[in-house]
Coordinates of C-alpha atoms in Angstrom, one line a residue:
X44 CA -28.9 -7.0 4.2
X45 CA -28.3 -3.2 3.8
X46 CA -25.5 -1.5 5.6
X47 CA -23.1 1.4 5.6
X48 CA -19.3 1.0 5.6
X49 CA -16.3 3.2 5.5
X50 CA -13.7 2.2 3.0
X51 CA -10.4 2.8 1.2
X52 CA -10.5 2.0 -2.5
X53 CA -7.9 -0.5 -3.4
X54 CA -9.0 -1.7 -6.8
X55 CA -11.4 -0.7 -9.6
X56 CA -12.2 -3.0 -12.4
X57 CA -14.5 -2.5 -15.4
X58 CA -17.5 -4.9 -15.3
X59 CA -19.5 -3.5 -18.2
X60 CA -19.8 -0.2 -20.1
X61 CA -21.2 1.5 -17.1
X62 CA -20.6 -0.7 -14.1
X63 CA -17.6 -1.4 -11.9
X64 CA -16.2 -4.1 -9.5
X65 CA -14.7 -2.4 -6.5
X66 CA -12.4 -3.7 -3.8
X67 CA -12.2 -1.8 -0.5
X68 CA -10.5 -2.2 2.8
X69 CA -13.3 -1.2 5.2
X70 CA -13.3 -0.1 8.8
X71 CA -16.2 -2.4 9.7
X72 CA -15.4 -5.7 7.9
X73 CA -11.9 -5.6 6.4
X74 CA -11.5 -6.5 2.7
X75 CA -14.7 -6.3 0.8
X76 CA -15.8 -6.6 -2.9
X77 CA -18.8 -4.9 -4.5
X78 CA -20.4 -4.4 -7.8
X79 CA -21.5 -0.8 -8.5
X80 CA -24.0 -0.7 -11.4
X81 CA -23.8 2.5 -13.3
X82 CA -20.8 3.5 -11.2
X83 CA -18.8 5.0 -14.0
X84 CA -21.5 7.6 -14.7
X85 CA -22.6 8.1 -11.1
X86 CA -19.4 8.4 -9.1
X87 CA -16.5 7.7 -11.4
X88 CA -14.9 11.0 -10.5
X89 CA -14.5 10.1 -6.8
X90 CA -13.4 6.5 -7.3
X91 CA -9.6 7.1 -7.5
X92 CA -6.8 5.1 -6.0
X93 CA -6.9 5.4 -2.2
X94 CA -10.3 7.2 -2.2
X95 CA -11.8 7.4 1.3
X96 CA -15.5 6.9 1.0
X97 CA -18.7 5.9 2.8
X98 CA -20.4 3.0 1.0
X99 CA -24.1 2.1 1.2
X100 CA -24.6 -1.5 0.0
X101 CA -26.7 -4.6 0.0
X102 CA -25.2 -8.0 0.5
X103 CA -26.9 -11.4 0.3
X104 CA -25.7 -14.1 2.7
X105 CA -25.0 -16.5 -0.2
X106 CA -22.8 -14.0 -2.1
X107 CA -19.3 -12.6 -1.5
X108 CA -20.1 -9.7 -3.8
X109 CA -22.1 -6.8 -2.4
X110 CA -24.2 -4.4 -4.4
X111 CA -23.5 -0.7 -4.0
X112 CA -26.4 1.7 -4.0
X113 CA -24.5 4.9 -3.0
X114 CA -20.9 6.1 -2.5
X115 CA -19.9 9.4 -1.0
X116 CA -16.5 10.9 -0.2
X117 CA -15.4 11.2 3.4
X118 CA -12.3 13.0 2.4
X119 CA -11.7 15.1 -0.7
X120 CA -8.1 15.0 -1.7
X121 CA -6.6 18.3 -2.9
X122 CA -3.5 16.9 -4.6
X123 CA -3.3 13.1 -5.0
X124 CA -5.4 12.8 -8.2
X125 CA -3.7 15.8 -9.9
X126 CA 0.0 15.4 -8.8
X127 CA 1.8 12.9 -11.1
X128 CA 4.2 11.7 -8.4
X129 CA 1.4 11.4 -5.8
X130 CA -1.0 9.6 -8.1
X131 CA 1.8 7.2 -9.2
X132 CA 2.5 6.6 -5.5
X133 CA -1.2 6.0 -4.8
X134 CA -1.4 3.4 -7.6
X135 CA 1.6 1.6 -6.2
X136 CA 0.3 1.6 -2.7
X137 CA -3.1 0.2 -3.8
X138 CA -1.5 -2.6 -5.7
X139 CA 0.5 -3.6 -2.7
X140 CA -2.5 -3.3 -0.3
X141 CA -4.9 -5.2 -2.6
X142 CA -2.5 -8.2 -2.4
X143 CA -1.6 -7.9 1.3
X144 CA -5.1 -7.3 2.6
X145 CA -7.1 -9.5 0.2
X146 CA -8.0 -12.0 3.0
X147 CA -8.1 -9.5 5.9
X148 CA -10.9 -9.3 8.4
X149 CA -11.8 -6.3 10.4
X150 CA -8.6 -4.5 11.6
X151 CA -9.3 -1.1 13.0
X152 CA -5.7 -0.3 13.6
X153 CA -4.8 -1.0 10.0
X154 CA -7.7 1.1 8.7
X155 CA -6.8 4.0 10.9
X156 CA -3.1 3.8 9.9
X157 CA -4.1 3.8 6.2
X158 CA -6.6 6.6 6.6
X159 CA -4.0 8.7 8.3
X160 CA -1.4 8.0 5.6
X161 CA -3.8 8.9 2.7
X162 CA -4.4 12.3 4.3
X163 CA -0.6 12.7 5.0
X164 CA 0.3 12.0 1.4
X165 CA -2.3 14.5 0.2
X166 CA -0.9 17.3 2.5
X167 CA 2.8 16.6 2.3
X168 CA 5.6 17.6 -0.1
X169 CA 8.2 15.3 1.4
X170 CA 7.5 11.9 -0.3
X171 CA 10.5 10.9 -2.4
X172 CA 11.5 8.2 0.2
X173 CA 7.9 7.5 1.1
X174 CA 7.5 4.2 -0.8
X175 CA 10.4 2.7 1.3
X176 CA 8.9 4.1 4.6
X177 CA 5.5 2.7 3.7
X178 CA 6.7 -0.8 2.9
X179 CA 8.8 -0.9 6.1
X180 CA 5.8 0.3 8.2
X181 CA 3.4 -2.0 6.5
X182 CA 5.7 -4.9 7.2
X183 CA 5.5 -4.0 10.9
X184 CA 1.7 -3.7 10.7
X185 CA 1.2 -7.2 9.4
X186 CA 3.8 -8.9 11.6
X187 CA 6.7 -9.4 9.2
X188 CA 8.8 -6.4 10.3
X189 CA 12.6 -6.5 9.7
X190 CA 14.8 -7.0 12.7
X191 CA 18.3 -5.4 13.0
X192 CA 20.2 -7.9 15.0
X193 CA 23.5 -6.2 14.4
X194 CA 23.8 -2.4 13.7
X195 CA 26.9 -3.2 11.7
X196 CA 25.3 -6.1 9.9
X197 CA 26.0 -6.5 6.2
X198 CA 23.6 -9.3 5.3
X199 CA 19.8 -9.0 5.0
X200 CA 18.3 -12.5 5.5
X201 CA 15.1 -12.4 3.4
X202 CA 13.8 -15.7 4.8
X203 CA 14.0 -14.7 8.5
X204 CA 13.7 -11.0 8.1
X205 CA 16.9 -10.2 10.0
X206 CA 19.9 -8.1 9.3
X207 CA 23.1 -9.5 10.8
X208 CA 26.6 -10.7 9.8
X209 CA 26.0 -14.4 9.6
X210 CA 25.4 -15.8 6.1
X211 CA 22.1 -17.7 6.3
X212 CA 21.9 -21.4 5.3
X213 CA 19.4 -20.5 2.5
X214 CA 20.3 -18.5 -0.6
X215 CA 17.6 -16.0 0.2
X216 CA 19.7 -13.1 1.3
X217 CA 21.1 -9.7 0.2
X218 CA 24.6 -8.4 1.0
X219 CA 25.0 -5.5 -1.3
X220 CA 25.9 -1.8 -0.7
X221 CA 22.4 -0.8 0.4
X222 CA 22.2 -3.0 3.5
X223 CA 23.9 -0.3 5.7
X224 CA 21.4 2.2 4.3
X225 CA 18.5 -0.1 5.1
X226 CA 19.7 -0.4 8.7
X227 CA 19.8 3.4 9.0
X228 CA 16.3 3.6 7.6
X229 CA 15.0 1.0 10.0
X230 CA 16.4 2.9 12.9
X231 CA 15.1 6.3 11.8
X232 CA 11.8 8.1 12.7
X233 CA 9.5 8.8 9.8
X234 CA 10.4 12.5 9.3
X235 CA 14.1 11.7 9.5
X236 CA 13.8 8.9 7.0
X237 CA 11.8 11.0 4.6
X238 CA 14.4 13.8 4.7
X239 CA 17.4 11.5 4.1
X240 CA 19.2 12.0 0.8
X241 CA 19.4 8.6 -0.9
X242 CA 20.8 8.2 -4.3
X243 CA 18.2 7.2 -6.8
X244 CA 20.0 3.9 -7.6
X245 CA 20.1 2.9 -4.0
X246 CA 16.5 4.0 -3.5
X247 CA 15.5 1.7 -6.4
X248 CA 17.5 -1.2 -5.0
X249 CA 16.0 -0.9 -1.5
X250 CA 12.5 -0.7 -2.9
X251 CA 13.1 -3.8 -5.0
X252 CA 14.6 -5.7 -2.0
X253 CA 11.5 -4.9 0.0
X254 CA 9.1 -6.0 -2.7
X255 CA 11.0 -9.3 -3.0
X256 CA 10.7 -9.6 0.8
X257 CA 6.9 -9.2 0.5
X258 CA 6.9 -11.8 -2.3
X259 CA 8.6 -14.2 0.0
X260 CA 6.3 -13.7 3.0
X261 CA 2.9 -12.9 1.5
X262 CA 1.3 -15.8 -0.2
X263 CA 0.6 -15.0 -3.9
X264 CA 2.2 -11.6 -3.7
X265 CA 3.5 -10.4 -7.1
X266 CA 5.6 -7.5 -8.1
X267 CA 3.2 -4.5 -8.6
X268 CA 2.9 -3.6 -12.2
X269 CA 3.1 0.1 -11.2
X270 CA 6.5 -0.4 -9.6
X271 CA 8.5 0.4 -12.7
X272 CA 6.4 3.5 -13.5
X273 CA 6.8 4.7 -9.9
X274 CA 10.6 4.1 -10.0
X275 CA 10.8 6.1 -13.2
X276 CA 8.8 9.1 -12.1
X277 CA 10.6 9.2 -8.7
X278 CA 14.1 9.0 -10.3

């Protein structure tokens, strides 16, 4: 059956010398996988991390892999593909999303959130703290948001997703110097969070804690390979 979908590119894999396997999060059907024969030559220039596109594809009922016949941009980024920090951020976000959303069905709210953020990243110059904000917001979106039970808490319980003063029974907790900073971040609005001055060492620690939190709560989640690169270019 032939159909048109609107998607955000999460992963691009080489299938042959000219063809690609593409993973999208789509407005209409959630996570979808396609083969795009000749895609490297036809549309390779628009298939970048977080590309917003319209996909025309066939899908057989007995196959989980659709066949793309046409892809066109619905938003042409002005900076993400060309800005080293933004492109590094885009790769990190797609690695996270490809794992978090790999089993997701249709979720209009999630799609609209991601679409808005792609455009925000492209237009913004305030993104040093953005990886932290994105991970915190994504956790909220998928129902694993972190709760501040005590504003003076010193212990981040990774198992229960709570910041408090009680040491949890499990060994899965953090009680280092960045917990008070994390509390402040969780209680801040987006613009305030992004404008905060956070030492690069603390920023790195918080990001790693949040990645570990996702590893604990998302089945099969692995530390993104792009994390170390992103940490380096943002330091």
